[in-house]
Short mmCIF file of C-alpha atoms in Angstrom, two decimals:
data_model
loop_
_atom_site.label_atom_id
_atom_site.label_comp_id
_atom_site.label_asym_id
_atom_site.label_seq_id
_atom_site.Cartn_x
_atom_site.Cartn_y
_atom_site.Cartn_z
CA MET A 105 21.65 31.01 -42.22
CA LYS A 106 18.40 29.09 -42.42
CA SER A 107 17.01 27.38 -39.33
CA SER A 108 15.48 23.91 -39.33
CA PRO A 109 12.34 22.65 -37.55
CA ASN A 110 14.63 20.83 -35.14
CA ASP A 111 16.09 24.17 -34.04
CA SER A 112 12.68 25.54 -33.03
CA TYR A 113 11.86 22.29 -31.23
CA LEU A 114 15.15 22.49 -29.31
CA LEU A 115 14.48 26.10 -28.35
CA HIS A 116 10.99 25.13 -27.19
CA CYS A 117 12.41 22.35 -24.98
CA LEU A 118 15.01 24.70 -23.51
CA ALA A 119 12.33 27.31 -22.84
CA CYS A 120 10.16 24.71 -21.07
CA ARG A 121 13.09 23.62 -18.93
CA LEU A 122 13.84 27.23 -18.01
CA ILE A 123 10.22 27.83 -16.98
CA GLU A 124 10.22 24.63 -14.91
CA GLU A 125 13.39 25.69 -13.10
CA LEU A 126 11.97 29.14 -12.38
CA ALA A 127 8.76 27.55 -11.08
CA LEU A 128 10.72 25.29 -8.73
CA LEU A 129 12.76 28.23 -7.43
CA THR A 130 9.58 30.26 -6.93
CA ASN A 131 7.94 27.45 -4.96
CA MET A 132 11.01 26.98 -2.77
CA ALA A 133 11.36 30.72 -2.07
CA THR A 134 7.66 31.00 -1.24
CA ALA A 135 7.85 28.01 1.12
CA GLY A 136 10.64 29.69 3.07
CA ILE A 137 8.74 32.98 3.35
CA ILE A 138 5.42 31.58 4.56
CA ARG A 139 7.12 29.23 7.02
CA GLU A 140 9.17 32.07 8.46
CA HIS A 141 6.12 34.28 9.01
CA PHE A 142 3.59 31.57 9.86
CA PRO A 143 5.50 28.61 11.34
CA GLU A 144 2.32 27.05 12.74
CA ILE A 145 0.04 27.22 9.69
CA ALA A 146 2.30 27.15 6.61
CA LEU A 147 1.12 24.71 3.92
CA LEU A 148 4.10 22.84 2.47
CA ARG A 149 4.63 19.95 0.08
CA ARG A 150 6.48 17.00 1.62
CA HIS A 151 7.92 13.96 -0.18
CA PRO A 152 8.82 11.10 2.20
CA SER A 153 11.89 8.95 1.61
CA PRO A 154 11.26 5.82 -0.48
CA MET A 155 11.08 2.31 0.88
CA GLN A 156 14.66 1.17 1.37
CA SER A 157 13.88 -2.43 0.47
CA GLY A 158 12.63 -1.33 -2.94
CA LEU A 159 15.75 0.74 -3.61
CA LEU A 160 17.91 -2.21 -2.63
CA ASN A 161 16.02 -4.38 -5.12
CA LEU A 162 16.66 -1.76 -7.81
CA GLN A 163 20.34 -1.72 -6.97
CA LYS A 164 20.43 -5.52 -6.92
CA PHE A 165 18.81 -5.66 -10.36
CA CYS A 166 21.37 -3.23 -11.78
CA HIS A 167 24.33 -5.05 -10.24
CA MET A 168 23.12 -8.36 -11.66
CA ASN A 169 23.22 -6.78 -15.09
CA ASN A 170 26.67 -5.23 -14.48
CA LEU A 171 25.25 -1.71 -14.15
CA ASP A 172 26.31 0.84 -11.55
CA MET A 173 23.44 2.16 -9.45
CA TRP A 174 23.94 4.43 -6.44
CA ILE A 175 20.93 4.91 -4.15
CA ASP A 176 22.32 7.24 -1.46
CA THR A 177 20.26 10.26 -2.56
CA SER A 178 17.68 11.17 -5.19
CA LYS A 179 20.42 12.95 -7.12
CA SER A 180 22.67 9.88 -7.16
CA ILE A 181 19.75 7.76 -8.41
CA GLN A 182 19.01 10.22 -11.20
CA MET A 183 22.66 10.44 -12.23
CA SER A 184 23.01 6.65 -12.20
CA MET A 185 19.90 6.24 -14.36
CA SER A 186 21.13 8.89 -16.82
CA ASN A 187 24.48 7.12 -17.16
CA ILE A 188 22.84 3.73 -17.68
CA VAL A 189 20.29 5.00 -20.22
CA ALA A 190 23.05 6.76 -22.15
CA LEU A 191 24.71 3.36 -22.63
CA GLU A 192 21.52 1.25 -22.86
CA PRO A 193 18.56 3.38 -24.08
CA ARG A 194 16.26 0.31 -24.14
CA LEU A 195 16.49 0.12 -20.34
CA ASP A 196 14.90 3.55 -19.84
CA PRO A 197 11.25 2.40 -19.35
CA ILE A 198 12.31 -0.58 -17.25
CA LEU A 199 14.50 1.45 -14.89
CA SER A 200 11.88 4.20 -14.65
CA TYR A 201 9.27 1.64 -13.58
CA LEU A 202 11.54 -0.12 -11.07
CA CYS A 203 12.62 3.22 -9.64
CA ALA A 204 9.04 4.47 -9.27
CA LYS A 205 7.82 1.36 -7.39
CA PRO A 206 9.52 2.10 -4.02
CA MET A 207 8.73 5.81 -4.16
CA LYS A 208 6.09 7.19 -1.81
CA LEU A 209 3.53 9.81 -2.78
CA ALA A 210 4.24 13.47 -2.05
CA GLU A 211 1.72 15.11 0.27
CA TYR A 212 0.61 18.46 1.62
CA VAL A 213 1.31 19.07 5.31
CA CYS A 214 0.78 21.83 7.84
CA THR A 215 4.01 22.85 9.57
CA GLY A 216 2.17 23.09 12.88
CA GLN A 217 1.27 19.39 12.66
CA GLU A 218 4.26 17.88 10.85
CA ILE A 219 7.90 18.54 11.79
CA ASP A 220 9.45 16.63 8.89
CA THR A 221 8.91 18.65 5.69
CA TRP A 222 11.83 17.30 3.66
CA HIS A 223 11.16 16.85 -0.06
CA TYR A 224 13.13 13.76 -1.09
CA ALA A 225 12.89 14.08 -4.88
CA LEU A 226 13.98 17.73 -4.93
CA ASN A 227 16.39 17.30 -2.01
CA VAL A 228 15.20 20.48 -0.27
CA GLU A 229 13.94 21.22 3.23
CA GLU A 230 11.07 23.51 2.25
CA TYR A 231 8.84 23.29 -0.81
CA THR A 232 5.28 24.22 -1.64
CA HIS A 233 2.91 24.78 -4.58
CA MET A 234 2.00 28.33 -5.61
CA THR A 235 2.57 28.60 -9.39
CA SER A 236 -0.71 27.04 -10.60
CA PRO A 237 -3.62 28.58 -8.66
CA ILE A 238 -5.99 28.08 -11.62
CA ARG A 239 -5.87 24.29 -11.22
CA ARG A 240 -4.82 23.59 -7.61
CA TYR A 241 -6.59 24.78 -4.46
CA PRO A 242 -3.42 24.51 -2.27
CA ASP A 243 -1.83 27.18 -4.48
CA ILE A 244 -4.68 29.56 -3.59
CA VAL A 245 -4.13 28.90 0.12
CA VAL A 246 -0.39 29.54 -0.30
CA HIS A 247 -1.12 32.77 -2.22
CA ARG A 248 -3.20 34.00 0.72
CA LEU A 249 -0.41 33.18 3.16
CA LEU A 250 2.16 34.90 0.96
CA LEU A 251 0.04 38.06 0.64
CA ALA A 252 -0.30 38.18 4.43
CA ALA A 253 3.44 37.58 4.90
CA LEU A 254 4.24 40.49 2.56
CA GLY A 255 1.85 42.79 4.42
CA TYR A 256 -0.85 43.13 1.78
CA THR A 257 -3.56 41.41 3.82
CA ALA A 258 -4.25 40.53 7.44
CA ARG A 259 -3.02 37.31 9.02
CA PRO A 260 -5.29 34.38 8.07
CA GLN A 261 -7.52 33.38 10.96
CA ILE A 262 -7.00 29.64 10.73
CA SER A 263 -5.73 27.08 13.23
CA PRO A 264 -3.10 24.37 12.58
CA ASP A 265 -5.83 21.72 12.85
CA GLU A 266 -7.93 23.46 10.21
CA MET A 267 -4.94 23.86 7.89
CA GLN A 268 -4.05 20.18 8.30
CA ALA A 269 -7.66 19.29 7.48
CA ILE A 270 -7.30 21.25 4.23
CA ALA A 271 -4.04 19.41 3.52
CA ASP A 272 -5.65 16.02 4.16
CA GLN A 273 -8.57 16.81 1.87
CA CYS A 274 -6.25 17.99 -0.91
CA ASN A 275 -4.15 14.83 -0.54
CA ALA A 276 -7.26 12.64 -0.80
CA ARG A 277 -8.53 14.51 -3.88
CA LYS A 278 -5.09 14.29 -5.49
CA ILE A 279 -5.04 10.50 -5.08
CA SER A 280 -8.60 10.18 -6.37
CA ALA A 281 -7.78 12.29 -9.44
CA GLY A 282 -4.75 10.12 -10.17
CA ARG A 283 -6.81 6.93 -9.93
CA CYS A 284 -9.47 8.44 -12.15
CA GLN A 285 -6.88 9.40 -14.75
CA GLU A 286 -5.38 5.91 -14.72
CA ALA A 287 -8.81 4.29 -15.02
CA SER A 288 -9.69 6.62 -17.89
CA LEU A 289 -6.52 5.71 -19.80
CA ASN A 290 -7.12 1.98 -19.26
CA LEU A 291 -10.75 2.37 -20.36
CA PHE A 292 -9.66 4.14 -23.55
CA LEU A 293 -7.15 1.38 -24.27
CA GLY A 294 -9.79 -1.27 -23.48
CA LEU A 295 -12.31 0.30 -25.85
CA PHE A 296 -9.69 0.46 -28.58
CA ILE A 297 -8.82 -3.23 -28.13
CA GLN A 298 -12.52 -4.14 -27.96
CA ARG A 299 -13.10 -2.57 -31.38
CA SER A 300 -9.85 -3.50 -33.13
CA GLY A 301 -9.13 -6.89 -31.54
CA PRO A 302 -6.29 -8.22 -29.32
CA MET A 303 -2.96 -6.43 -29.55
CA LEU A 304 0.41 -8.17 -29.77
CA GLU A 305 3.06 -6.10 -27.99
CA ASP A 306 6.65 -6.53 -26.85
CA GLY A 307 6.82 -6.95 -23.09
CA VAL A 308 9.54 -7.40 -20.50
CA VAL A 309 9.41 -9.10 -17.10
CA VAL A 310 10.06 -6.56 -14.33
CA ALA A 311 9.24 -8.68 -11.26
CA VAL A 312 9.03 -12.34 -10.26
CA TYR A 313 6.69 -13.54 -7.48
CA PRO A 314 7.69 -17.06 -6.41
CA HIS A 315 4.83 -17.65 -3.95
CA SER A 316 2.07 -17.00 -6.50
CA LEU A 317 4.16 -18.34 -9.42
CA SER A 318 3.50 -15.14 -11.35
CA VAL A 319 5.45 -12.42 -13.10
CA GLU A 320 4.86 -8.72 -13.62
CA ILE A 321 5.17 -7.70 -17.26
CA LEU A 322 5.72 -4.17 -18.53
CA VAL A 323 4.70 -3.14 -22.04
CA PRO A 324 7.09 -0.21 -22.62
CA ARG A 325 5.33 1.20 -25.68
CA LEU A 326 2.05 1.64 -23.79
CA GLY A 327 3.34 2.03 -20.24
CA PHE A 328 1.01 -0.83 -19.30
CA VAL A 329 1.88 -3.21 -16.44
CA GLU A 330 0.04 -6.44 -15.67
CA ARG A 331 0.53 -9.43 -13.35
CA VAL A 332 0.51 -12.70 -15.30
CA PHE A 333 -0.10 -15.96 -13.42
CA CYS A 334 1.95 -18.53 -15.28
CA GLN A 335 -0.10 -21.54 -14.18
CA ARG A 336 -3.08 -20.11 -16.04
CA ALA A 337 -1.17 -19.76 -19.32
CA GLU A 338 -2.25 -21.95 -22.21
CA PHE A 339 -0.42 -25.29 -22.61
CA VAL A 340 1.39 -24.95 -19.25
CA THR A 341 1.77 -28.27 -17.41
CA ASN A 342 4.08 -27.25 -14.57
CA VAL A 343 5.58 -24.08 -13.06
CA CYS A 344 8.29 -23.95 -10.40
CA HIS A 345 10.50 -21.31 -8.86
CA ARG A 346 14.28 -21.50 -9.31
CA SER A 347 17.37 -19.50 -8.37
CA ALA A 348 20.34 -19.17 -10.70
CA GLY A 349 23.75 -18.86 -9.07
CA ARG A 350 24.80 -18.88 -5.44
CA SER A 351 24.55 -16.18 -2.83
CA GLU A 352 28.01 -15.47 -1.45
CA PRO A 353 29.25 -12.90 1.10
CA GLY A 354 29.33 -9.48 -0.54
CA SER A 355 27.31 -10.61 -3.57
CA VAL A 356 23.85 -9.44 -4.61
CA GLY A 357 22.34 -12.89 -4.20
CA PRO A 358 20.97 -15.50 -6.59
CA ARG A 359 18.84 -14.62 -9.61
CA SER A 360 15.20 -15.61 -9.23
CA TYR A 361 13.14 -16.96 -12.12
CA LEU A 362 10.18 -19.19 -12.95
CA GLU A 363 10.68 -22.39 -14.90
CA LEU A 364 7.77 -23.38 -17.14
CA ASN A 365 7.05 -26.72 -18.80
CA TRP A 366 4.81 -26.78 -21.86
CA ALA A 367 2.57 -29.51 -23.23
CA LYS A 368 2.70 -28.23 -26.80
CA LYS A 369 4.97 -30.37 -28.92
CA GLN A 370 6.36 -27.46 -30.91
CA LEU A 371 7.90 -26.04 -27.71
CA LYS A 372 10.82 -28.17 -26.69
CA GLY A 373 12.50 -28.00 -23.29
CA VAL A 374 11.67 -25.64 -20.46
CA LEU A 375 11.17 -21.89 -20.51
CA LYS A 376 12.65 -19.54 -17.94
CA LEU A 377 11.06 -16.21 -17.04
CA GLY A 378 13.20 -13.88 -14.96
CA VAL A 379 13.60 -10.14 -14.63
CA MET A 380 14.65 -8.64 -18.00
CA THR A 381 13.24 -11.59 -19.98
CA ARG A 382 11.57 -10.19 -23.07
CA VAL A 383 8.27 -11.81 -24.05
CA PRO A 384 5.56 -11.13 -26.64
CA VAL A 385 2.35 -10.20 -24.84
CA VAL A 386 -1.25 -10.35 -26.04
CA LEU A 387 -3.49 -7.60 -24.62
CA SER A 388 -7.19 -8.43 -24.72
CA VAL A 389 -10.48 -7.53 -23.04
CA GLY A 390 -12.06 -9.97 -20.60
CA ASN A 391 -15.77 -10.85 -20.75
CA LYS A 392 -16.37 -8.18 -23.39
CA ASP A 393 -15.94 -5.53 -20.69
CA ALA A 394 -13.60 -2.73 -21.83
CA ARG A 395 -12.72 -1.99 -18.20
CA LYS A 396 -11.23 -5.46 -17.70
CA LEU A 397 -7.94 -5.43 -19.53
CA LYS A 398 -5.85 -8.56 -19.28
CA ALA A 399 -2.47 -9.67 -20.56
CA CYS A 400 -1.04 -13.07 -21.33
CA CYS A 401 2.23 -14.33 -22.77
CA ARG A 402 2.00 -15.50 -26.33
CA VAL A 403 3.13 -19.10 -25.91
CA CYS A 404 3.99 -19.79 -29.52
CA CYS A 405 6.50 -16.93 -29.60
CA ILE A 406 8.55 -17.30 -26.42
CA GLU A 407 10.37 -20.58 -26.89
CA LYS A 408 13.67 -18.69 -26.94
CA CYS A 409 13.10 -16.74 -23.70
CA SER A 410 15.65 -17.32 -20.98
CA VAL A 411 17.08 -15.70 -17.89
CA ARG A 412 19.47 -12.96 -18.94
#
């Protein structure tokens, strides 16, 4: 029986998933060992619980669109998202973005300085990093602790304050590296647009800000998110905030949207931009600087947009 290219790709994906699971189990087992032997200086990886208000907004968004979203635990969120995406694949990038917004960053902590070491995303009490010492310094520190715990080397002569200082430095470098990566990706996109000209992409509104009369637009194909101030859009004469529906006891509240009036004769009536409104978006470079990406709604193409 001949195999197809899809078979090898599937086996590759399954192999990657197996390796990831083994890596997670290794990190969890190592965290337990070093904490048991060195409860004052163990270096663990903590993931704080997300902002509850953000999770409630995610749940509210799903309920408004007749989708079931449970936010009790990280597992219930993941299962809810999987069920929704199975029915509505187009919602995958939108839900992923809305779910990521309330999440807090994971961080390294010293057990002698931090009592709470719960990892929210993995739903485990103890977790650390030790499987990638060639690219992460914390893994090297954990390797040294593990060797000492297993009796291969002497106990590390380091205080809880010194270990926490290492954790703080690693956290700061991790954040800086993430910002650098994001800036690099945006610069690459900006240079591409600078050379090839403005790009017309399909976008979707993922947030409405009534006080600044602006919306946040996600471009799913590029993973690009930009705040668009509606009053600055071409041909706009008036922008106001509205709420559709009434807030009743036990309900998820009214639906918020921005109502736009246009001066262009070809656009009749008012336009409504609310969460889940799909709009064409023009990505361009401001002031010929590739680092200054900007997005704007393409006015001539959104006359049919409405609150959904």
